[in-house]
Coordinates of C-alpha atoms in Angstrom, one line a residue:
X1 CA 97.1 37.8 137.1
X2 CA 95.6 40.1 134.5
X3 CA 94.4 38.9 131.1
X4 CA 96.5 40.2 128.3
X5 CA 94.8 42.3 125.7
X6 CA 96.1 43.6 122.4
X7 CA 94.7 45.9 119.7
X8 CA 95.4 44.9 116.1
X9 CA 94.2 44.7 112.5
X10 CA 92.9 41.5 110.8
X11 CA 95.2 40.6 107.9
X12 CA 93.7 37.2 106.9
X13 CA 90.3 35.6 107.3
X14 CA 90.6 32.6 105.0
X15 CA 90.5 29.9 107.8
X16 CA 87.3 28.7 109.4
X17 CA 86.8 30.2 112.9
X18 CA 90.3 31.7 112.8
X19 CA 91.7 35.0 111.8
X20 CA 95.2 36.3 111.6
X21 CA 95.7 39.6 113.5
X22 CA 98.8 41.9 113.1
X23 CA 99.6 43.8 116.3
X24 CA 102.1 46.7 116.0
X25 CA 104.4 47.5 118.9
X26 CA 106.1 50.9 118.9
X27 CA 109.0 51.8 121.1
X28 CA 112.0 54.1 121.1
X29 CA 115.3 52.5 120.0
X30 CA 117.5 52.1 123.1
X31 CA 120.5 53.9 121.6
X32 CA 119.2 56.2 118.8
X33 CA 115.8 57.1 120.4
X34 CA 114.1 56.8 117.0
X35 CA 110.6 55.2 117.2
X36 CA 110.8 51.6 116.0
X37 CA 107.8 49.5 115.1
X38 CA 107.7 45.7 115.2
X39 CA 104.7 43.7 114.0
X40 CA 103.7 40.4 115.4
X41 CA 101.0 38.2 113.9
X42 CA 98.7 36.2 116.1
X43 CA 96.2 33.4 115.1
X44 CA 93.0 34.3 116.8
X45 CA 89.8 32.3 117.5
X46 CA 86.7 33.9 115.8
X47 CA 83.8 31.6 116.7
X48 CA 81.2 33.3 114.5
X49 CA 83.4 34.2 111.5
X50 CA 82.4 37.9 111.9
X51 CA 85.8 39.4 111.3
X52 CA 87.0 40.4 107.9
X53 CA 90.3 41.8 106.5
X54 CA 90.9 45.4 107.6
X55 CA 88.8 45.2 110.8
X56 CA 90.4 46.7 114.0
X57 CA 89.8 44.2 116.8
X58 CA 90.6 43.8 120.5
X59 CA 92.0 40.3 121.2
X60 CA 92.4 38.7 124.6
X61 CA 94.6 35.8 125.8
X62 CA 92.8 32.5 126.6
X63 CA 93.7 28.9 127.2
X64 CA 95.3 27.0 124.3
X65 CA 92.7 26.2 121.7
X66 CA 95.1 24.6 119.3
X67 CA 98.8 24.4 118.5
X68 CA 99.0 28.1 117.5
X69 CA 95.8 29.6 118.9
X70 CA 95.9 31.1 122.4
X71 CA 94.0 34.3 121.6
X72 CA 90.3 35.0 121.0
X73 CA 88.4 38.0 119.6
X74 CA 87.1 40.1 122.5
X75 CA 85.4 42.8 120.4
X76 CA 85.4 44.4 116.9
X77 CA 86.4 48.0 117.3
X78 CA 85.8 49.2 113.7
X79 CA 84.6 47.2 110.8
X80 CA 85.1 47.4 107.1
X81 CA 81.8 46.9 105.3
X82 CA 81.6 43.8 103.1

């Protein structure tokens, strides 16, 4: 079974070793065919606290690390300079 990966934007970095990543899913509406976007927020493990708000990151699914964390940061695609 393949490991799931998602591309998203960091929207919160206030927790220690955890960031919140918003992943946008775009799809055509089944009846009206207009593009609809849905956003889902994931709590993601960031061991070194390198991610900051606005960074684009690639996250990958992992074993459960806590009650809400089952994703980890695979790589930082683009970074906002702090």
